[in-house]
Coordinates of C-alpha atoms in Angstrom, one line a residue:
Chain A
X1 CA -11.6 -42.5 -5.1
X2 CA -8.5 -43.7 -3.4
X3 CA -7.0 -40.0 -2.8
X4 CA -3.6 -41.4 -1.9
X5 CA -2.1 -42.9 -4.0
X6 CA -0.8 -40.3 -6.4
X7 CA 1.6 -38.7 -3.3
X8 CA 3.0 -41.8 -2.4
X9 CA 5.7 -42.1 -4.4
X10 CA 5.8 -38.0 -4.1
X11 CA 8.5 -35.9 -2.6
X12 CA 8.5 -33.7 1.0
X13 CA 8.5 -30.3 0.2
X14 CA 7.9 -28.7 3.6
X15 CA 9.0 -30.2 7.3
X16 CA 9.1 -29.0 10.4
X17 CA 11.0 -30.7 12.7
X18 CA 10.1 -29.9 16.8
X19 CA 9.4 -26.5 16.0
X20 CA 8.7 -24.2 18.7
X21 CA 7.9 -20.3 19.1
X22 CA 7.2 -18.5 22.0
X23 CA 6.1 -14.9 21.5
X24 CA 7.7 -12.2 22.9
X25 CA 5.2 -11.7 25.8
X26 CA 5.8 -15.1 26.6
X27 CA 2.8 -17.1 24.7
X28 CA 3.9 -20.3 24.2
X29 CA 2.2 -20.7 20.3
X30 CA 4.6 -23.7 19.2
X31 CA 5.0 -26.6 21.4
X32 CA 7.0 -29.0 18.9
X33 CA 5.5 -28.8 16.1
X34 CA 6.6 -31.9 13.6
X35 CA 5.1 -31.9 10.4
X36 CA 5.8 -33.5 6.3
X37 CA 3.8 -31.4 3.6
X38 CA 4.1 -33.5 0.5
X39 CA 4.0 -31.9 -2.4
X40 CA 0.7 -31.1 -4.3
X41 CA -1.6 -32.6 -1.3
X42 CA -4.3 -30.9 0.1
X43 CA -3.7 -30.6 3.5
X44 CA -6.5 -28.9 6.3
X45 CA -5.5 -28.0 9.4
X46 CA -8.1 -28.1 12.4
X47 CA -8.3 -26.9 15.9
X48 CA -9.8 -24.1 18.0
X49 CA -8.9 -20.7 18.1
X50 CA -5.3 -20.1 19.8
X51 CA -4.7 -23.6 19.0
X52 CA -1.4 -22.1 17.2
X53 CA -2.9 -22.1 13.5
X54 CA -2.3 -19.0 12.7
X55 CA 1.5 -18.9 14.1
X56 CA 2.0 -22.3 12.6
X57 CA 1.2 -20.2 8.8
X58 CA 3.5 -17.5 9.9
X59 CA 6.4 -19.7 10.8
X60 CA 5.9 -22.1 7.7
X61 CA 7.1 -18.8 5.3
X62 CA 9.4 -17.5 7.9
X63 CA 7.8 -14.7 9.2
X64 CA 8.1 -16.4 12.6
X65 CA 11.8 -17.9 13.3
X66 CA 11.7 -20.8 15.4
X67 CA 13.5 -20.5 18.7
X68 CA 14.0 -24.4 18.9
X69 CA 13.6 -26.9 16.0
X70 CA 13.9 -26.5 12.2
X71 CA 11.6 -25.5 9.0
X72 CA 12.8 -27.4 5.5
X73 CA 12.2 -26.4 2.4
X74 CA 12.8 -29.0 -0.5
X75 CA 15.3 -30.3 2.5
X76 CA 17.0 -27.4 3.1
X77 CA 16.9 -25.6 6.2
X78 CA 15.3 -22.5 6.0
X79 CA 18.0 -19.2 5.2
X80 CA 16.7 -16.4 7.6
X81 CA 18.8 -13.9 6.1
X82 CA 17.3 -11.6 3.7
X83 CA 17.6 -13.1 0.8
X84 CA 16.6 -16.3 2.0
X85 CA 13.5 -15.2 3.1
X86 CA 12.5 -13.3 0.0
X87 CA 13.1 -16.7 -1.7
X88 CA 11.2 -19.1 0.6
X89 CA 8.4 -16.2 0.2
X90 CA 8.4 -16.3 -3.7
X91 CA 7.3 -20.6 -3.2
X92 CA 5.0 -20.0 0.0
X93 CA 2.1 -17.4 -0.5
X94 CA -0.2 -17.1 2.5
X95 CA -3.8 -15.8 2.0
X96 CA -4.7 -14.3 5.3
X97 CA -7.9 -14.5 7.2
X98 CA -9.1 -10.9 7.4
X99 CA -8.9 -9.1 3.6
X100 CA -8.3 -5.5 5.4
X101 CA -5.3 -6.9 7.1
X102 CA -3.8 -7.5 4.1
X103 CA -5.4 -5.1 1.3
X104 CA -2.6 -2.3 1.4
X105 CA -4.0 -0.8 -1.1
X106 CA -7.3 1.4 -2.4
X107 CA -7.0 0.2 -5.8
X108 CA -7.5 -3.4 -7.1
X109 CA -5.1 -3.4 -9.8
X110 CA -2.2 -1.8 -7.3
X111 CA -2.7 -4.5 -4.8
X112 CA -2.5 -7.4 -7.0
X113 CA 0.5 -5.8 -8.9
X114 CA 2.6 -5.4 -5.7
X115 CA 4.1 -9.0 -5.1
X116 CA 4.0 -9.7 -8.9
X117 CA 6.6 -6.1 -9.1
X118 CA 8.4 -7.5 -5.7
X119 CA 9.5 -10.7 -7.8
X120 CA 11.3 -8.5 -9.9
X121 CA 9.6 -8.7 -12.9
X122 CA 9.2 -5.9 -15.7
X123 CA 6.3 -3.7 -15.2
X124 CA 4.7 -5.0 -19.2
X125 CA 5.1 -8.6 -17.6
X126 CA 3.7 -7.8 -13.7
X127 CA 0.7 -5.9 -16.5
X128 CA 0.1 -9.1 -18.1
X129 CA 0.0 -11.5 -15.5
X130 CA -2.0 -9.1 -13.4
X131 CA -4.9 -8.8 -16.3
X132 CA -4.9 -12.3 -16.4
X133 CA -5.6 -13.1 -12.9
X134 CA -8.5 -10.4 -13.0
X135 CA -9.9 -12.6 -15.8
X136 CA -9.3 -15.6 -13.9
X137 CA -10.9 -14.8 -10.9
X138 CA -14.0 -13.3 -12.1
X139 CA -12.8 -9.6 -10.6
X140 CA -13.3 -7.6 -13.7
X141 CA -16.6 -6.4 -13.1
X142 CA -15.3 -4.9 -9.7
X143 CA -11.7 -3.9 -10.8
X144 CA -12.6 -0.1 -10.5
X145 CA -13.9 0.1 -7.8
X146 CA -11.8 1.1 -4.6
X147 CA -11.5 -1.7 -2.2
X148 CA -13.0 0.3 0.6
X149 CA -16.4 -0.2 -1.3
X150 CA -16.1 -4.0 -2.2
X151 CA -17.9 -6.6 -0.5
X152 CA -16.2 -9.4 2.0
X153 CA -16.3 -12.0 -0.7
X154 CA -14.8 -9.5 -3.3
X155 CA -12.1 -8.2 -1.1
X156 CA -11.4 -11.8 -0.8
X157 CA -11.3 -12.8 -3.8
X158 CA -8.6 -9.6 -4.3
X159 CA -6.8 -10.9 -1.5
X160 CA -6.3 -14.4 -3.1
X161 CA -5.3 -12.9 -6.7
X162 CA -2.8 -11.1 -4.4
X163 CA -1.1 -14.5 -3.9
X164 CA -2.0 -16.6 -7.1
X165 CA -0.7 -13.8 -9.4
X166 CA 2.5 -14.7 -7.9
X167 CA 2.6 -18.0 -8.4
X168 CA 3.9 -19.9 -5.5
X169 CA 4.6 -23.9 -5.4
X170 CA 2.5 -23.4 -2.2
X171 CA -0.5 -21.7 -0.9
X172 CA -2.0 -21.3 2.7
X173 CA -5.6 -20.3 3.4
X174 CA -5.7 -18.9 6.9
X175 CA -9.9 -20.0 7.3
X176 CA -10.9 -18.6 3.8
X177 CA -14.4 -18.9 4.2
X178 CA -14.9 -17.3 7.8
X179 CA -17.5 -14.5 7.4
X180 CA -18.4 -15.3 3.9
X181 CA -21.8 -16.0 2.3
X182 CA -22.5 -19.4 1.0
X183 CA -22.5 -18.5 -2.7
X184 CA -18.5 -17.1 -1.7
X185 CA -17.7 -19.8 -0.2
X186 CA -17.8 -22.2 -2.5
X187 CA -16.8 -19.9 -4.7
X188 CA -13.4 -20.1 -2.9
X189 CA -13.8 -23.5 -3.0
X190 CA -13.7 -24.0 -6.4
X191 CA -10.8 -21.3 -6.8
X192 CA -8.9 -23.4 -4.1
X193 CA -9.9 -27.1 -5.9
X194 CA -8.9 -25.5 -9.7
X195 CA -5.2 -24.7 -7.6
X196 CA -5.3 -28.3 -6.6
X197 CA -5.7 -29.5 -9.8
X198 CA -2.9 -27.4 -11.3
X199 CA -0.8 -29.4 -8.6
X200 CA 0.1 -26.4 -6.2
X201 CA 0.6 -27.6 -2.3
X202 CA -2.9 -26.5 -0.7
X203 CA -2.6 -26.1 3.4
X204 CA -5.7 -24.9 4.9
X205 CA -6.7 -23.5 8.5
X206 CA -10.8 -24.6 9.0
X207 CA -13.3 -25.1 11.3
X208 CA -15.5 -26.2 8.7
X209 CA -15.1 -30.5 9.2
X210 CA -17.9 -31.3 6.6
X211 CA -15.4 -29.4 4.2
X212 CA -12.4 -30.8 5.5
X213 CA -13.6 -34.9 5.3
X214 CA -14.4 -33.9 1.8
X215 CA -11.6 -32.1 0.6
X216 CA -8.5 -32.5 2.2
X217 CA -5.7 -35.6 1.9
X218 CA -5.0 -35.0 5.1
X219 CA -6.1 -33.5 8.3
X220 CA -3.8 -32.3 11.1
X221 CA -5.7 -31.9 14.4
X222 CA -3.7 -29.0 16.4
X223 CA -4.1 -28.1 19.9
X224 CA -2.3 -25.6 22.5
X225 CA 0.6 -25.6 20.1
X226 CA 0.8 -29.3 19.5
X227 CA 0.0 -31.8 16.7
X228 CA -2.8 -34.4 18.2
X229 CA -3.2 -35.7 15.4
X230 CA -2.6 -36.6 11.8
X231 CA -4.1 -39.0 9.4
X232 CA -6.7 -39.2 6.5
X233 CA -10.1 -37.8 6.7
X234 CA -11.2 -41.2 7.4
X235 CA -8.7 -41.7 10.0
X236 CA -9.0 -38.3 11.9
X237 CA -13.0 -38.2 12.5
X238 CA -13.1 -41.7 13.4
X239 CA -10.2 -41.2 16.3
X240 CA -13.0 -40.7 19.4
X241 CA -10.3 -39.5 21.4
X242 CA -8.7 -37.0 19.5
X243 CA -12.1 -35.0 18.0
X244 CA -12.7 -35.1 22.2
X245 CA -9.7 -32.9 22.7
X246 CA -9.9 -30.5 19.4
X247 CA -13.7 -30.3 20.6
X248 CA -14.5 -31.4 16.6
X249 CA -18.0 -32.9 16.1
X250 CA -17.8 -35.4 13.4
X251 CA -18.8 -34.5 9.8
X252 CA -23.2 -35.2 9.4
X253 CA -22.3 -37.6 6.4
X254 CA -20.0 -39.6 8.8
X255 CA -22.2 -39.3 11.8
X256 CA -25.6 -40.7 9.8
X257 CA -23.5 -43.3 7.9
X258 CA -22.3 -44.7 11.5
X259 CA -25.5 -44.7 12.6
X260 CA -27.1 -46.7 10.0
X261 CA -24.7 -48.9 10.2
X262 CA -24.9 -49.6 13.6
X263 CA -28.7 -50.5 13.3
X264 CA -27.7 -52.4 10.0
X265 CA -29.8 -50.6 7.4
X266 CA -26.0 -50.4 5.9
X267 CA -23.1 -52.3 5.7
X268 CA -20.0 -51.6 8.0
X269 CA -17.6 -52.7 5.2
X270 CA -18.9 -50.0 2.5
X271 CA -15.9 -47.6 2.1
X272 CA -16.8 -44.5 3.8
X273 CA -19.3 -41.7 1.7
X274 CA -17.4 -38.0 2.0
X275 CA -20.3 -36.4 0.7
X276 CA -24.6 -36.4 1.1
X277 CA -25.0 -37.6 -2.6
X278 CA -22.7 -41.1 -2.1
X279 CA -24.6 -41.8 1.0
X280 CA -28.0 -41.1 -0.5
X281 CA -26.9 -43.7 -3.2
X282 CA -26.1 -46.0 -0.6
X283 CA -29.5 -45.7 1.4
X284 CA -31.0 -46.3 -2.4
X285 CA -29.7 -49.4 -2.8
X286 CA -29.3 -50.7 0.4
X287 CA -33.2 -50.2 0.8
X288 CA -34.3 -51.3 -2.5
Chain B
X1 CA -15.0 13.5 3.5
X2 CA -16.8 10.3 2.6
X3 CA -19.0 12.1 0.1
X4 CA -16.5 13.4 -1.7
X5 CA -14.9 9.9 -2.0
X6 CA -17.6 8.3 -3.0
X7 CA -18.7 11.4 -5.9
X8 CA -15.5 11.3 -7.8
X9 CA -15.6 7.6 -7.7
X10 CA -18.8 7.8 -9.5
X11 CA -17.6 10.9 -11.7
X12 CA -18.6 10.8 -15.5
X13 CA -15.2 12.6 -16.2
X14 CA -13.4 10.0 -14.0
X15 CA -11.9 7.8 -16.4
X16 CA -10.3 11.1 -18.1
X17 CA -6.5 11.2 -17.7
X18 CA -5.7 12.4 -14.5
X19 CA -2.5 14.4 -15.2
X20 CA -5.2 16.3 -18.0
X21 CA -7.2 17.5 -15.2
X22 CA -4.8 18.4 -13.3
X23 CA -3.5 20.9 -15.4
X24 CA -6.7 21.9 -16.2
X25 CA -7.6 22.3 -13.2
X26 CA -4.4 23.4 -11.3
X27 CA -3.5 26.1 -14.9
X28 CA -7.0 28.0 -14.5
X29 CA -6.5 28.3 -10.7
X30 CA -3.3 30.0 -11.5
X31 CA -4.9 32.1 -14.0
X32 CA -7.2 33.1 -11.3
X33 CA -4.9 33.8 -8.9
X34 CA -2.7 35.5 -10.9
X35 CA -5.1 37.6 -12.8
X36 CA -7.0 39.0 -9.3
X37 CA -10.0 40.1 -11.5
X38 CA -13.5 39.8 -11.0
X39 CA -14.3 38.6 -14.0
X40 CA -12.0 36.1 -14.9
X41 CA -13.0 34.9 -11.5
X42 CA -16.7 34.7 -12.3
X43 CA -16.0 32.6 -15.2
X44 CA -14.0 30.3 -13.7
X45 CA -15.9 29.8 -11.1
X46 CA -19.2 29.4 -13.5
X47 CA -16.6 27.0 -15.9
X48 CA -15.8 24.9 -12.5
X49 CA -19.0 24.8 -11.2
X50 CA -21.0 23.7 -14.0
X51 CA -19.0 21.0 -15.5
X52 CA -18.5 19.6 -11.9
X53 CA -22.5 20.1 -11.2
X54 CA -22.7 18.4 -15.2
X55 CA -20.3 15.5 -14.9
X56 CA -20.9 14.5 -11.6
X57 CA -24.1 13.1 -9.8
X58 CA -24.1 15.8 -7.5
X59 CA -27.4 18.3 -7.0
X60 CA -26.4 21.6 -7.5
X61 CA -27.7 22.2 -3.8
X62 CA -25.1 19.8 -2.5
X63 CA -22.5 21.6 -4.4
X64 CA -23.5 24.6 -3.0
X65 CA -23.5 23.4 0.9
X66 CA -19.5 21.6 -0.4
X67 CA -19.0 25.6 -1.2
X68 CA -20.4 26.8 1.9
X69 CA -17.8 25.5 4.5
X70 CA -14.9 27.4 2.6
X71 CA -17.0 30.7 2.5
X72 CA -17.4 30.8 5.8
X73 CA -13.5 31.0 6.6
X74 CA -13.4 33.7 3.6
X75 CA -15.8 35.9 5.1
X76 CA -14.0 35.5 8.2
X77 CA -10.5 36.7 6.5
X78 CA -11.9 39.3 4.6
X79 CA -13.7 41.4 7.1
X80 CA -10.3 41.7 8.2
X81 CA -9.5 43.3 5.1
X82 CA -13.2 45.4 4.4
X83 CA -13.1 46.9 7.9
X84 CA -10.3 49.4 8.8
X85 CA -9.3 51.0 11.9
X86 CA -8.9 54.9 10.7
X87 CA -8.1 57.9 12.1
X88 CA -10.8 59.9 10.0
X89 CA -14.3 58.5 8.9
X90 CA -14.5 56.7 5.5
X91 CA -16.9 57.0 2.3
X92 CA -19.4 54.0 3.1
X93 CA -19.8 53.7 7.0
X94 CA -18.0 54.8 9.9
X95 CA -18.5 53.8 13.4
X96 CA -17.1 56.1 15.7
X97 CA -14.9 54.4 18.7
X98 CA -13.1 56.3 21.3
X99 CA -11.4 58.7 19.0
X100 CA -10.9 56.7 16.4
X101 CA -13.3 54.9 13.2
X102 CA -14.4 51.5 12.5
X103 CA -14.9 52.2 9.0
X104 CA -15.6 51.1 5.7
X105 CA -14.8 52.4 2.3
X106 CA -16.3 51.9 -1.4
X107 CA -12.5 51.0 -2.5
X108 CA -12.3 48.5 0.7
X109 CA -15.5 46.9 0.3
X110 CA -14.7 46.2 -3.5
X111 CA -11.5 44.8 -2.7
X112 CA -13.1 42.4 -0.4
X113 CA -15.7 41.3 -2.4
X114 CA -12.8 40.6 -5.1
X115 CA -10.7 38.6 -2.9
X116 CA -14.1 36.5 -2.0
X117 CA -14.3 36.1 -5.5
X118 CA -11.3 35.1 -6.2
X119 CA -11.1 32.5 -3.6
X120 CA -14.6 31.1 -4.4
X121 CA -13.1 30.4 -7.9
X122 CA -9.7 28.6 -6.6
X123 CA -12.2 26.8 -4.4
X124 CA -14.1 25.6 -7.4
X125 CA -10.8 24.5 -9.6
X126 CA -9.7 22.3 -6.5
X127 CA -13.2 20.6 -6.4
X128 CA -13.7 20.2 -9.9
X129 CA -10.1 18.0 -9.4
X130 CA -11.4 16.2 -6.0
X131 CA -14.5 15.2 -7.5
X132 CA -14.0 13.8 -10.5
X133 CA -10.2 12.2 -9.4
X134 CA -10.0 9.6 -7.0
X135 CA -7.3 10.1 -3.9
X136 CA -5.2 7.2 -6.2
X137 CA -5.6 9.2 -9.9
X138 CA -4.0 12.0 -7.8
X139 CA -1.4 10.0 -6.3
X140 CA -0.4 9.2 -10.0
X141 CA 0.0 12.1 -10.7
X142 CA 2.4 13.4 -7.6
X143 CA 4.2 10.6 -8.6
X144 CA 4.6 11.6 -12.4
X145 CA 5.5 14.9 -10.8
X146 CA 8.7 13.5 -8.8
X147 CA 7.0 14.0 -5.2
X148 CA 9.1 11.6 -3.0
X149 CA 8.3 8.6 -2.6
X150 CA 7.9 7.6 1.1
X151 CA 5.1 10.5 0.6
X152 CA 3.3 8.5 -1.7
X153 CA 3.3 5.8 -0.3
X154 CA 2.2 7.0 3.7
X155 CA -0.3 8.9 1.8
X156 CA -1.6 5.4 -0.2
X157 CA -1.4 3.4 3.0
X158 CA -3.1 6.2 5.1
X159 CA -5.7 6.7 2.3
X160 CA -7.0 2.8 2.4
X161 CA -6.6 2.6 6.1
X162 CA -8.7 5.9 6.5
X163 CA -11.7 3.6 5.6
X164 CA -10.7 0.3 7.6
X165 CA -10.1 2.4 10.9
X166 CA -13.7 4.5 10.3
X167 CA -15.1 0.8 10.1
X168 CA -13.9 0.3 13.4
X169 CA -14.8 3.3 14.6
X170 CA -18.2 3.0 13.8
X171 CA -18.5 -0.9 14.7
X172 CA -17.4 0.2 18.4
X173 CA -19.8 2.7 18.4
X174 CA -22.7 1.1 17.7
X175 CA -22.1 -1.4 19.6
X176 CA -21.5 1.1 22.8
X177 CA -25.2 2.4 21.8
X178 CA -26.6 -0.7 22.1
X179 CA -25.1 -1.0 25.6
X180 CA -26.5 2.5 26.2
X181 CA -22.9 4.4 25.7
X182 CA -24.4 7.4 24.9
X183 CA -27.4 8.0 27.5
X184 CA -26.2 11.1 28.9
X185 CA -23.4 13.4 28.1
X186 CA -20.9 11.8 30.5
X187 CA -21.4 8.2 29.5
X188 CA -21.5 9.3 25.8
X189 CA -18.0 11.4 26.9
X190 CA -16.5 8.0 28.6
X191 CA -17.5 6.2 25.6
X192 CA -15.6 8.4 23.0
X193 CA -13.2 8.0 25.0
X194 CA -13.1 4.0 25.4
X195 CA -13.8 4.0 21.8
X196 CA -10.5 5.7 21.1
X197 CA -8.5 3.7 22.9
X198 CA -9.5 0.5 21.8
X199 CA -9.1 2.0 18.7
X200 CA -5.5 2.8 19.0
X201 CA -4.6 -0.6 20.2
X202 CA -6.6 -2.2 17.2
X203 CA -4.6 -0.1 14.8
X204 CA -1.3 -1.1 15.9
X205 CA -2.5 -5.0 15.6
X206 CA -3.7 -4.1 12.1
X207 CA -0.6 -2.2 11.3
X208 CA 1.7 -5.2 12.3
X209 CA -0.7 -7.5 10.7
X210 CA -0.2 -5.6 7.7
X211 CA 3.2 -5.5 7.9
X212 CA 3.7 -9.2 7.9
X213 CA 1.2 -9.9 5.0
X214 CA 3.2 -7.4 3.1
X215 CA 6.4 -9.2 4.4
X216 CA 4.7 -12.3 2.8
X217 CA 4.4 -11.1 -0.2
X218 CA 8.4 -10.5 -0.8
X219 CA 8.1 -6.3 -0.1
X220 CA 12.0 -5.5 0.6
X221 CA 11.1 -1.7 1.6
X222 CA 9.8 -0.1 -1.3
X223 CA 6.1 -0.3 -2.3
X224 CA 6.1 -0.9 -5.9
X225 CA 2.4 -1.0 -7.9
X226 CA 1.0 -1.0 -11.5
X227 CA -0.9 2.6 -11.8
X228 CA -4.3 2.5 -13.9
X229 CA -3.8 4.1 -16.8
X230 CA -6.1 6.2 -18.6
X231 CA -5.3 7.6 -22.0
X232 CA -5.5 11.1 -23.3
X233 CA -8.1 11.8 -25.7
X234 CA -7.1 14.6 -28.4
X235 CA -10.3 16.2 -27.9
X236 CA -10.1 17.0 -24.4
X237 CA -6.6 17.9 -24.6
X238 CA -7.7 20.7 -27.2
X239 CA -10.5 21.3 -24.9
X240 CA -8.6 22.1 -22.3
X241 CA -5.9 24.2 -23.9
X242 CA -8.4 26.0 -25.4
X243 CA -10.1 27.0 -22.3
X244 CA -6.9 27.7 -20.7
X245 CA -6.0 30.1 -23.9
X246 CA -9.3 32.0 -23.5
X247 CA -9.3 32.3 -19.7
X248 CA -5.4 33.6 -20.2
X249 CA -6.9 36.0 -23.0
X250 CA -9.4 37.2 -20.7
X251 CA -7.0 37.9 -17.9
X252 CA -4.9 40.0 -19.9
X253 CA -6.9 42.2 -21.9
X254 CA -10.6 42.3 -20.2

């Protein structure tokens, strides 16, 4: 279970050194931001709305230019000419939050083709790797219909084959379950845990913790455009102070497994259950 | 609007090769147009309105009220045409007015009801095509026919976002109703016009939010996209030429 030690000896792929971006109305989104993604972690970033999420995602592919600080890629400074940009963009895919902001498109098979064609591949190729991610992600038995009928949780699912078909070293989920039924949600979970596993770079924006103390390496805490703080799951919702300023409760696992061991039904030095299941088994045979 | 989007989604003939029933469609309306005759007229439109009535899961009675909004315009036009201002009093009626006639005659009134007819037909070709083709099957097709680009592509983005702005639309107004937006006309007036403002500054957030997930998806300008395609069967190509032949043969020698 020890979820660390297959990136230690892995590389940086993203860093951000004191970024900050100031919009043009004069929003201060990015207060200096520093940040190492390593690559292939799963990385969740928490913190409330405005907390700078969102521009944080739009800087990280470069559709925000810093005014102060620098973005890396593989230790390069980011190129924000042209060409530069359209190759950070071919490694970086970002699934947005809201489907019809990013649907262009009334028909399924022309949105998922478009990045695909914009990587300059031939049209019989773009075919075939467009067919397969229908396959993959179950979208065949909606593939004909126009995407103004489709449900939330199809349209999402559309909008993620968008990215995937292109496939990036790294993918960012702006709050993929927001406004999606249980049953899609986890079924975005599982599409998003399969990418883990194929080692692509995961970053995700959540307000979900119980999610985020299961799934993620690490947590970053944001808040008014600054890094509070960054650490393991473990780490981040046992720091008092900083789930005080995010306004994070902690997750109900956590939160029950504290309390029993406060009034000793369990033992403090039991490494810490992520989900209901390992706590159960703990209560089992701590009580038996 | 809506209906029709949603009927030629759910089209029995919709899988059928666009650019096929174009031609179809488009060639008899040019027959039609071309031959100015009753009867061709009367087939076509029985041709048009039967296999749309058939293929698609439309009553007969809708298709009937769809037919209704352009014959209203066409009676409009063509009483223009029926009724002449004459100097003398005509065959069929004649309603004297200071000096002169408001009159009507058998040739006029024939002429007319030709023109209606013709026009009822053309109406029916352009149906049959919008409801059994979706806006996109269409698009293909401009596109196979060389129709600019940047045309294409407004109308593809303007198509999708027809829907996602009509959400809005309706979102804001319901929720304005629940506030009691529309208890009397000037309220219901103040909320229309709330609503469209709101709306306009939403569609320019959408819009740039657009533009960057496009951005972050590598598009350098130019929107390039895999068409559906959808073979042509060699029976409905015969089919159709077929038809085409006998509506031509019908035009010149009936």
């Amino acid at each position: 279970m020890q979820k660390n030690d297959r990136k230690d000896h892995n590389e940086i792929i993203l860093e951000l050194e004191n970024v900050c971006y100031t919009y043009e109305d004069g929003t201060e989104a990015l207060k200096g931001v520093n940040l190492k993604v390593v690559r292939g972690e799963k990385l969740a970033i928490m913190g409330a709305n405005g907390s700078g999420k969102s521009t944080l995602f739009l800087t990280l592919n470069g559709i925000h230019k810093p005014n102060k600080g620098m973005v890396l890629y593989n230790h390069i400074p980011v190129d924000y000419s042209r060409k530069g940009l359209l190759a950070l963009r071919k490694k970086i895919g970002i699934v947005f939050q809201d489907p019809d902001n990013q649907l262009f498109s009334a028909s399924v098979t022309q949105e998922i083709s478009f990045g695909v064609l914009n990587l300059g591949l031939s049209f019989e190729e773009a075919r075939e790797r467009v067919e397969k991610i229908i396959e993959e992600l179950n979208i065949t038995s909606f593939r004909d219909k126009p995407t103004h009928f489709l449900s939330g949780g199809q349209k999402k699912r559309v909008s993620i084959a968008d990215i995937l078909v292109m496939n990036p070293e790294m993918i960012l989920f702006d709050e993929p379950a927001a406004a999606l039924d249980p049953k899609h949600a986890r079924m975005i979970d599982e599409i998003i845990d399969q990418l883990s596993e194929k080692g692509i770079t995961v970053i995700l924006s959540t307000h979900d913790v119980n999610r985020a103390f299961l799934w993620a390496d690490r947590i970053v805490l944001m808040d008014e455009g600054s890094i509070v703080s960054e650490g393991t799951p473990d780490e981040i919702f046992t720091d008092e102070a900083a789930l005080a300023q995010t306004n994070l409760e902690k997750p109900t696992v956590l939160k029950i497994f504290e309390s029993l061991c406060k009034s000793g039904v369990l033992d403090r030095t039991l490494p810490v259950p992520h989900t209901a299941n390992e706590l159960e088994q703990y209560i089992r045979e701590g009580t038996v | 609007m809506i209906i029709i989007d949603k009927l030629a989604y759910s089209s029995r003939l919709r899988y059928k090769n666009p650019t096929l029933k174009a031609i179809f469609a488009v060639g008899t309306l040019l027959i039609c147009v071309g031959a100015r005759s009753s009867i061709v007229s009367v087939v076509t439109l029985a041709a048009m309105a039967g296999l749309t009535v058939l293929s698609s899961k439309i009553s007969i009675l809708r298709y009937l009220r769809l037919m209704l909004i352009p014959l209203g315009f066409m009676v409009l036009g063509t009483i223009a045409i029926v009724v002449n201002v004459a100097e003398a009093p005509m065959d069929l009626l004649s309603v004297p007015m200071g000096g002169k006639y408001l009159a009507v005659s058998h040739t006029s009134l024939n002429e007319g009801m030709r023109l209606v007819a013709v026009a009822l037909a053309s109406v029916s070709c352009l149906y049959f095509l919008t409801l059994t083709t979706s806006m996109l099957d269409i698009l293909s097709v401009l596109q196979k026919l060389r129709c600019p680009k940047i045309m294409i592509e407004l109308m593809m983005l303007i198509y999708r976002y027809i829907f996602v702005i009509l959400d809005m639309a309706n979102a804001i107004t319901i929720s304005q109703n629940c506030r009691l937006g529309n208890q009397d006309f000037m309220t219901e007036l103040r909320s229309a016009g709330q609503m469209l403002a709101v709306l306009l500054v939403r569609s320019m957030k959408k819009s740039s939010a657009l533009f960057d997930s496009m951005e972050s998806r590598c598009y350098d300008g130019e929107i390039k996209v895999l068409n559906e395609s959808y073979p042509v069967e060699i029976r409905d190509t015969i089919g159709v030429a077929s038809f085409l032949l006998m509506m031509l043969a019908i035009a010149m020698f009936l």
